[in-house]
Amino acid sequence: MIALCDGVEIGYDDVGTGMPVAFIHGFPHNRALWAPQVSALVDRARCIAPDLRGFGESSTHGPFSMDQFADDVAMLLRSLGIDRAVVAGLSMGGYVAFALWRRHRSLVRALVLADTKAGADSEEGRAKRLALIEVARTRGSGAVADGQITGMIGKSTREKRPALIDDVHRMLASAPVDGIVGALEAMMNRMDSTPTLATIDVPTLVVVGAEDVLTPVGESEFLHQAIRGSRLEVIEHAGHVSNLERPAAFNHVLSEFLAALDYA
Ligand code: MLT
């Protein structure tokens, strides 16, 4: 489906009934990232999975920033009549979740922070983003996907489920160059969310693949320590896209967390 949010087309899925859960994808993904969770939860939750602007079926119009991505998601949820949702973000989706918490706190029923981190980019990190922008502009999305794919997927999955490499590569390679460039600039310029962590007072689940090399387990341990009352789950034999690599294990911890919210 497509919604018009402030003149920008936002592609999204809205399936199932029950507690609203907004699933926010990472970089350079699209809403298909969350397919295993949406299909597993459809009987218990209303699953809203948007394509962030620049990706999937959404328009590639700027401006691009974490705040803008968060405002787009908030506008989409409100346009669907949702005034409170569990917000689940993976990696860049987690950066968007922090922005949502800062800007639209009343919308956030609970947080799921998957394979993400709080800190801003280092100088070295920004230089890598600039180099990737150059790759995207000169060689296209396929070359970006080629460079990203190995870090995206854990060692065990690469060995045991090579077909997933092709699926994820296809998703990365389908990202529009304008979206890739816009999101890279947005990530380079994002603020440090570390001071935000102490303000989070909704139930929070932190999940990470044990083999995540992009946002290693230590980043999630830091989130867990800094967010009062949060729960940390490490998914063994999974890398950065832990939800795709071990969907049953991921869905198990997500379902338990959502079930506990019913009584919270
Ligand atoms: C992602 O998966 O969204 C990226 O790894 C985030 C990043 O590059 O910081």
JSON list of C-alpha atoms in Angstrom, two decimals, residues 98-242:
[
{"chain": "A", "resi": 98, "resn": "PHE", "atom": "CA", "xyz": [15.69, 6.77, 18.94]},
{"chain": "A", "resi": 99, "resn": "ALA", "atom": "CA", "xyz": [14.56, 9.80, 16.90]},
{"chain": "A", "resi": 100, "resn": "LEU", "atom": "CA", "xyz": [10.94, 8.67, 17.21]},
{"chain": "A", "resi": 101, "resn": "TRP", "atom": "CA", "xyz": [11.37, 8.42, 20.95]},
{"chain": "A", "resi": 102, "resn": "ARG", "atom": "CA", "xyz": [12.81, 11.95, 21.12]},
{"chain": "A", "resi": 103, "resn": "ARG", "atom": "CA", "xyz": [10.24, 13.53, 18.81]},
{"chain": "A", "resi": 104, "resn": "HIS", "atom": "CA", "xyz": [7.04, 11.48, 19.16]},
{"chain": "A", "resi": 105, "resn": "ARG", "atom": "CA", "xyz": [7.38, 9.89, 22.57]},
{"chain": "A", "resi": 106, "resn": "SER", "atom": "CA", "xyz": [3.67, 9.48, 23.16]},
{"chain": "A", "resi": 107, "resn": "LEU", "atom": "CA", "xyz": [3.50, 7.21, 20.11]},
{"chain": "A", "resi": 108, "resn": "VAL", "atom": "CA", "xyz": [5.96, 4.70, 21.54]},
{"chain": "A", "resi": 109, "resn": "ARG", "atom": "CA", "xyz": [4.41, 1.90, 23.59]},
{"chain": "A", "resi": 110, "resn": "ALA", "atom": "CA", "xyz": [7.67, -0.09, 23.79]},
{"chain": "A", "resi": 111, "resn": "LEU", "atom": "CA", "xyz": [10.96, -0.43, 21.90]},
{"chain": "A", "resi": 112, "resn": "VAL", "atom": "CA", "xyz": [12.71, -3.30, 20.18]},
{"chain": "A", "resi": 113, "resn": "LEU", "atom": "CA", "xyz": [16.29, -2.33, 19.35]},
{"chain": "A", "resi": 114, "resn": "ALA", "atom": "CA", "xyz": [17.81, -4.95, 17.07]},
{"chain": "A", "resi": 115, "resn": "ASP", "atom": "CA", "xyz": [21.45, -5.02, 15.97]},
{"chain": "A", "resi": 116, "resn": "THR", "atom": "CA", "xyz": [21.85, -1.30, 16.53]},
{"chain": "A", "resi": 117, "resn": "LYS", "atom": "CA", "xyz": [23.87, 1.18, 18.55]},
{"chain": "A", "resi": 118, "resn": "ALA", "atom": "CA", "xyz": [23.49, 4.55, 20.21]},
{"chain": "A", "resi": 119, "resn": "GLY", "atom": "CA", "xyz": [26.66, 6.41, 19.23]},
{"chain": "A", "resi": 120, "resn": "ALA", "atom": "CA", "xyz": [27.14, 8.82, 16.31]},
{"chain": "A", "resi": 121, "resn": "ASP", "atom": "CA", "xyz": [29.65, 8.17, 13.52]},
{"chain": "A", "resi": 122, "resn": "SER", "atom": "CA", "xyz": [33.35, 8.62, 14.24]},
{"chain": "A", "resi": 123, "resn": "GLU", "atom": "CA", "xyz": [35.52, 10.61, 11.81]},
{"chain": "A", "resi": 124, "resn": "GLU", "atom": "CA", "xyz": [36.64, 7.29, 10.32]},
{"chain": "A", "resi": 125, "resn": "GLY", "atom": "CA", "xyz": [33.02, 6.18, 10.03]},
{"chain": "A", "resi": 126, "resn": "ARG", "atom": "CA", "xyz": [32.11, 9.39, 8.20]},
{"chain": "A", "resi": 127, "resn": "ALA", "atom": "CA", "xyz": [35.00, 8.93, 5.79]},
{"chain": "A", "resi": 128, "resn": "LYS", "atom": "CA", "xyz": [33.69, 5.43, 5.00]},
{"chain": "A", "resi": 129, "resn": "ARG", "atom": "CA", "xyz": [30.21, 6.83, 4.36]},
{"chain": "A", "resi": 130, "resn": "LEU", "atom": "CA", "xyz": [31.69, 9.37, 1.92]},
{"chain": "A", "resi": 131, "resn": "ALA", "atom": "CA", "xyz": [33.55, 6.60, 0.11]},
{"chain": "A", "resi": 132, "resn": "LEU", "atom": "CA", "xyz": [30.33, 4.57, -0.12]},
{"chain": "A", "resi": 133, "resn": "ILE", "atom": "CA", "xyz": [28.45, 7.58, -1.50]},
{"chain": "A", "resi": 134, "resn": "GLU", "atom": "CA", "xyz": [31.08, 7.76, -4.23]},
{"chain": "A", "resi": 135, "resn": "VAL", "atom": "CA", "xyz": [30.64, 4.02, -4.96]},
{"chain": "A", "resi": 136, "resn": "ALA", "atom": "CA", "xyz": [26.86, 4.45, -5.16]},
{"chain": "A", "resi": 137, "resn": "ARG", "atom": "CA", "xyz": [27.10, 7.43, -7.51]},
{"chain": "A", "resi": 138, "resn": "THR", "atom": "CA", "xyz": [29.72, 5.99, -9.80]},
{"chain": "A", "resi": 139, "resn": "ARG", "atom": "CA", "xyz": [29.02, 2.24, -9.78]},
{"chain": "A", "resi": 140, "resn": "GLY", "atom": "CA", "xyz": [25.44, 1.95, -8.58]},
{"chain": "A", "resi": 141, "resn": "SER", "atom": "CA", "xyz": [23.49, -0.03, -5.99]},
{"chain": "A", "resi": 142, "resn": "GLY", "atom": "CA", "xyz": [24.86, -3.42, -7.06]},
{"chain": "A", "resi": 143, "resn": "ALA", "atom": "CA", "xyz": [28.38, -2.32, -6.14]},
{"chain": "A", "resi": 144, "resn": "VAL", "atom": "CA", "xyz": [27.14, -1.03, -2.78]},
{"chain": "A", "resi": 145, "resn": "ALA", "atom": "CA", "xyz": [25.46, -4.39, -2.17]},
{"chain": "A", "resi": 146, "resn": "ASP", "atom": "CA", "xyz": [28.68, -6.22, -3.11]},
{"chain": "A", "resi": 147, "resn": "GLY", "atom": "CA", "xyz": [30.56, -4.20, -0.50]},
{"chain": "A", "resi": 148, "resn": "GLN", "atom": "CA", "xyz": [27.96, -4.54, 2.26]},
{"chain": "A", "resi": 149, "resn": "ILE", "atom": "CA", "xyz": [26.83, -8.14, 1.97]},
{"chain": "A", "resi": 150, "resn": "THR", "atom": "CA", "xyz": [29.60, -9.92, 3.85]},
{"chain": "A", "resi": 151, "resn": "GLY", "atom": "CA", "xyz": [29.31, -7.74, 6.97]},
{"chain": "A", "resi": 152, "resn": "MET", "atom": "CA", "xyz": [25.54, -7.94, 6.83]},
{"chain": "A", "resi": 153, "resn": "ILE", "atom": "CA", "xyz": [25.33, -11.71, 7.35]},
{"chain": "A", "resi": 154, "resn": "GLY", "atom": "CA", "xyz": [26.96, -13.77, 10.08]},
{"chain": "A", "resi": 155, "resn": "LYS", "atom": "CA", "xyz": [29.63, -16.39, 9.47]},
{"chain": "A", "resi": 156, "resn": "SER", "atom": "CA", "xyz": [27.39, -19.34, 10.44]},
{"chain": "A", "resi": 157, "resn": "THR", "atom": "CA", "xyz": [24.61, -18.26, 8.09]},
{"chain": "A", "resi": 158, "resn": "ARG", "atom": "CA", "xyz": [27.07, -17.69, 5.25]},
{"chain": "A", "resi": 159, "resn": "GLU", "atom": "CA", "xyz": [28.28, -21.25, 5.72]},
{"chain": "A", "resi": 160, "resn": "LYS", "atom": "CA", "xyz": [24.93, -22.95, 6.35]},
{"chain": "A", "resi": 161, "resn": "ARG", "atom": "CA", "xyz": [22.37, -20.92, 4.41]},
{"chain": "A", "resi": 162, "resn": "PRO", "atom": "CA", "xyz": [24.15, -19.47, 1.36]},
{"chain": "A", "resi": 163, "resn": "ALA", "atom": "CA", "xyz": [20.78, -18.91, -0.36]},
{"chain": "A", "resi": 164, "resn": "LEU", "atom": "CA", "xyz": [20.06, -16.16, 2.15]},
{"chain": "A", "resi": 165, "resn": "ILE", "atom": "CA", "xyz": [23.13, -14.28, 0.89]},
{"chain": "A", "resi": 166, "resn": "ASP", "atom": "CA", "xyz": [21.51, -14.03, -2.55]},
{"chain": "A", "resi": 167, "resn": "ASP", "atom": "CA", "xyz": [18.16, -12.94, -1.08]},
{"chain": "A", "resi": 168, "resn": "VAL", "atom": "CA", "xyz": [19.72, -10.20, 1.03]},
{"chain": "A", "resi": 169, "resn": "HIS", "atom": "CA", "xyz": [22.03, -9.13, -1.79]},
{"chain": "A", "resi": 170, "resn": "ARG", "atom": "CA", "xyz": [18.99, -8.75, -4.06]},
{"chain": "A", "resi": 171, "resn": "MET", "atom": "CA", "xyz": [17.29, -6.53, -1.48]},
{"chain": "A", "resi": 172, "resn": "LEU", "atom": "CA", "xyz": [20.40, -4.35, -1.06]},
{"chain": "A", "resi": 173, "resn": "ALA", "atom": "CA", "xyz": [21.00, -4.10, -4.81]},
{"chain": "A", "resi": 174, "resn": "SER", "atom": "CA", "xyz": [17.40, -2.98, -5.40]},
{"chain": "A", "resi": 175, "resn": "ALA", "atom": "CA", "xyz": [17.85, 0.17, -3.30]},
{"chain": "A", "resi": 176, "resn": "PRO", "atom": "CA", "xyz": [17.69, 3.36, -5.37]},
{"chain": "A", "resi": 177, "resn": "VAL", "atom": "CA", "xyz": [20.96, 5.31, -5.52]},
{"chain": "A", "resi": 178, "resn": "ASP", "atom": "CA", "xyz": [19.21, 8.47, -4.28]},
{"chain": "A", "resi": 179, "resn": "GLY", "atom": "CA", "xyz": [17.95, 6.59, -1.23]},
{"chain": "A", "resi": 180, "resn": "ILE", "atom": "CA", "xyz": [21.39, 5.12, -0.53]},
{"chain": "A", "resi": 181, "resn": "VAL", "atom": "CA", "xyz": [23.06, 8.53, -0.76]},
{"chain": "A", "resi": 182, "resn": "GLY", "atom": "CA", "xyz": [20.33, 10.21, 1.28]},
{"chain": "A", "resi": 183, "resn": "ALA", "atom": "CA", "xyz": [20.46, 7.62, 4.06]},
{"chain": "A", "resi": 184, "resn": "LEU", "atom": "CA", "xyz": [24.28, 7.65, 4.17]},
{"chain": "A", "resi": 185, "resn": "GLU", "atom": "CA", "xyz": [24.25, 11.44, 4.58]},
{"chain": "A", "resi": 186, "resn": "ALA", "atom": "CA", "xyz": [21.53, 11.13, 7.21]},
{"chain": "A", "resi": 187, "resn": "MET", "atom": "CA", "xyz": [23.56, 8.54, 9.16]},
{"chain": "A", "resi": 188, "resn": "MET", "atom": "CA", "xyz": [26.76, 10.63, 8.90]},
{"chain": "A", "resi": 189, "resn": "ASN", "atom": "CA", "xyz": [24.94, 13.61, 10.36]},
{"chain": "A", "resi": 190, "resn": "ARG", "atom": "CA", "xyz": [22.91, 11.79, 12.98]},
{"chain": "A", "resi": 191, "resn": "MET", "atom": "CA", "xyz": [23.23, 12.87, 16.57]},
{"chain": "A", "resi": 192, "resn": "ASP", "atom": "CA", "xyz": [24.68, 10.77, 19.36]},
{"chain": "A", "resi": 193, "resn": "SER", "atom": "CA", "xyz": [21.73, 8.98, 20.97]},
{"chain": "A", "resi": 194, "resn": "THR", "atom": "CA", "xyz": [23.70, 8.00, 24.09]},
{"chain": "A", "resi": 195, "resn": "PRO", "atom": "CA", "xyz": [22.12, 10.75, 26.24]},
{"chain": "A", "resi": 196, "resn": "THR", "atom": "CA", "xyz": [18.69, 9.59, 25.02]},
{"chain": "A", "resi": 197, "resn": "LEU", "atom": "CA", "xyz": [19.08, 6.16, 26.59]},
{"chain": "A", "resi": 198, "resn": "ALA", "atom": "CA", "xyz": [18.57, 7.33, 30.19]},
{"chain": "A", "resi": 199, "resn": "THR", "atom": "CA", "xyz": [15.28, 8.98, 29.16]},
{"chain": "A", "resi": 200, "resn": "ILE", "atom": "CA", "xyz": [13.74, 5.74, 27.88]},
{"chain": "A", "resi": 201, "resn": "ASP", "atom": "CA", "xyz": [11.10, 4.59, 30.32]},
{"chain": "A", "resi": 202, "resn": "VAL", "atom": "CA", "xyz": [9.07, 2.18, 28.20]},
{"chain": "A", "resi": 203, "resn": "PRO", "atom": "CA", "xyz": [9.68, -1.59, 28.10]},
{"chain": "A", "resi": 204, "resn": "THR", "atom": "CA", "xyz": [12.67, -2.23, 25.83]},
{"chain": "A", "resi": 205, "resn": "LEU", "atom": "CA", "xyz": [14.00, -5.38, 24.24]},
{"chain": "A", "resi": 206, "resn": "VAL", "atom": "CA", "xyz": [17.56, -5.27, 22.92]},
{"chain": "A", "resi": 207, "resn": "VAL", "atom": "CA", "xyz": [18.36, -8.08, 20.46]},
{"chain": "A", "resi": 208, "resn": "VAL", "atom": "CA", "xyz": [21.61, -8.82, 18.67]},
{"chain": "A", "resi": 209, "resn": "GLY", "atom": "CA", "xyz": [23.15, -11.59, 16.63]},
{"chain": "A", "resi": 210, "resn": "ALA", "atom": "CA", "xyz": [26.18, -13.09, 18.42]},
{"chain": "A", "resi": 211, "resn": "GLU", "atom": "CA", "xyz": [28.13, -12.86, 15.13]},
{"chain": "A", "resi": 212, "resn": "ASP", "atom": "CA", "xyz": [27.13, -9.28, 14.26]},
{"chain": "A", "resi": 213, "resn": "VAL", "atom": "CA", "xyz": [30.29, -7.52, 13.08]},
{"chain": "A", "resi": 214, "resn": "LEU", "atom": "CA", "xyz": [28.62, -4.20, 12.11]},
{"chain": "A", "resi": 215, "resn": "THR", "atom": "CA", "xyz": [27.01, -3.52, 15.50]},
{"chain": "A", "resi": 216, "resn": "PRO", "atom": "CA", "xyz": [28.78, -6.03, 17.75]},
{"chain": "A", "resi": 217, "resn": "VAL", "atom": "CA", "xyz": [27.29, -7.51, 20.92]},
{"chain": "A", "resi": 218, "resn": "GLY", "atom": "CA", "xyz": [29.16, -4.93, 23.05]},
{"chain": "A", "resi": 219, "resn": "GLU", "atom": "CA", "xyz": [27.00, -2.16, 21.56]},
{"chain": "A", "resi": 220, "resn": "SER", "atom": "CA", "xyz": [23.85, -3.98, 22.66]},
{"chain": "A", "resi": 221, "resn": "GLU", "atom": "CA", "xyz": [25.29, -4.65, 26.12]},
{"chain": "A", "resi": 222, "resn": "PHE", "atom": "CA", "xyz": [25.84, -0.91, 26.38]},
{"chain": "A", "resi": 223, "resn": "LEU", "atom": "CA", "xyz": [22.22, -0.22, 25.38]},
{"chain": "A", "resi": 224, "resn": "HIS", "atom": "CA", "xyz": [21.01, -2.79, 27.88]},
{"chain": "A", "resi": 225, "resn": "GLN", "atom": "CA", "xyz": [23.03, -1.26, 30.72]},
{"chain": "A", "resi": 226, "resn": "ALA", "atom": "CA", "xyz": [21.94, 2.28, 29.88]},
{"chain": "A", "resi": 227, "resn": "ILE", "atom": "CA", "xyz": [18.21, 1.62, 29.37]},
{"chain": "A", "resi": 228, "resn": "ARG", "atom": "CA", "xyz": [16.56, 1.00, 32.72]},
{"chain": "A", "resi": 229, "resn": "GLY", "atom": "CA", "xyz": [14.74, -2.33, 32.96]},
{"chain": "A", "resi": 230, "resn": "SER", "atom": "CA", "xyz": [15.63, -3.38, 29.42]},
{"chain": "A", "resi": 231, "resn": "ARG", "atom": "CA", "xyz": [16.04, -7.00, 28.43]},
{"chain": "A", "resi": 232, "resn": "LEU", "atom": "CA", "xyz": [18.97, -8.25, 26.32]},
{"chain": "A", "resi": 233, "resn": "GLU", "atom": "CA", "xyz": [18.76, -11.29, 24.07]},
{"chain": "A", "resi": 234, "resn": "VAL", "atom": "CA", "xyz": [21.74, -12.56, 22.08]},
{"chain": "A", "resi": 235, "resn": "ILE", "atom": "CA", "xyz": [20.83, -14.76, 19.13]},
{"chain": "A", "resi": 236, "resn": "GLU", "atom": "CA", "xyz": [23.51, -17.39, 18.67]},
{"chain": "A", "resi": 237, "resn": "HIS", "atom": "CA", "xyz": [24.80, -18.21, 15.17]},
{"chain": "A", "resi": 238, "resn": "ALA", "atom": "CA", "xyz": [23.33, -15.02, 13.69]},
{"chain": "A", "resi": 239, "resn": "GLY", "atom": "CA", "xyz": [24.93, -11.87, 12.34]},
{"chain": "A", "resi": 240, "resn": "HIS", "atom": "CA", "xyz": [23.66, -8.35, 11.62]},
{"chain": "A", "resi": 241, "resn": "VAL", "atom": "CA", "xyz": [20.33, -9.30, 10.10]},
{"chain": "A", "resi": 242, "resn": "SER", "atom": "CA", "xyz": [19.60, -11.62, 13.01]}
]
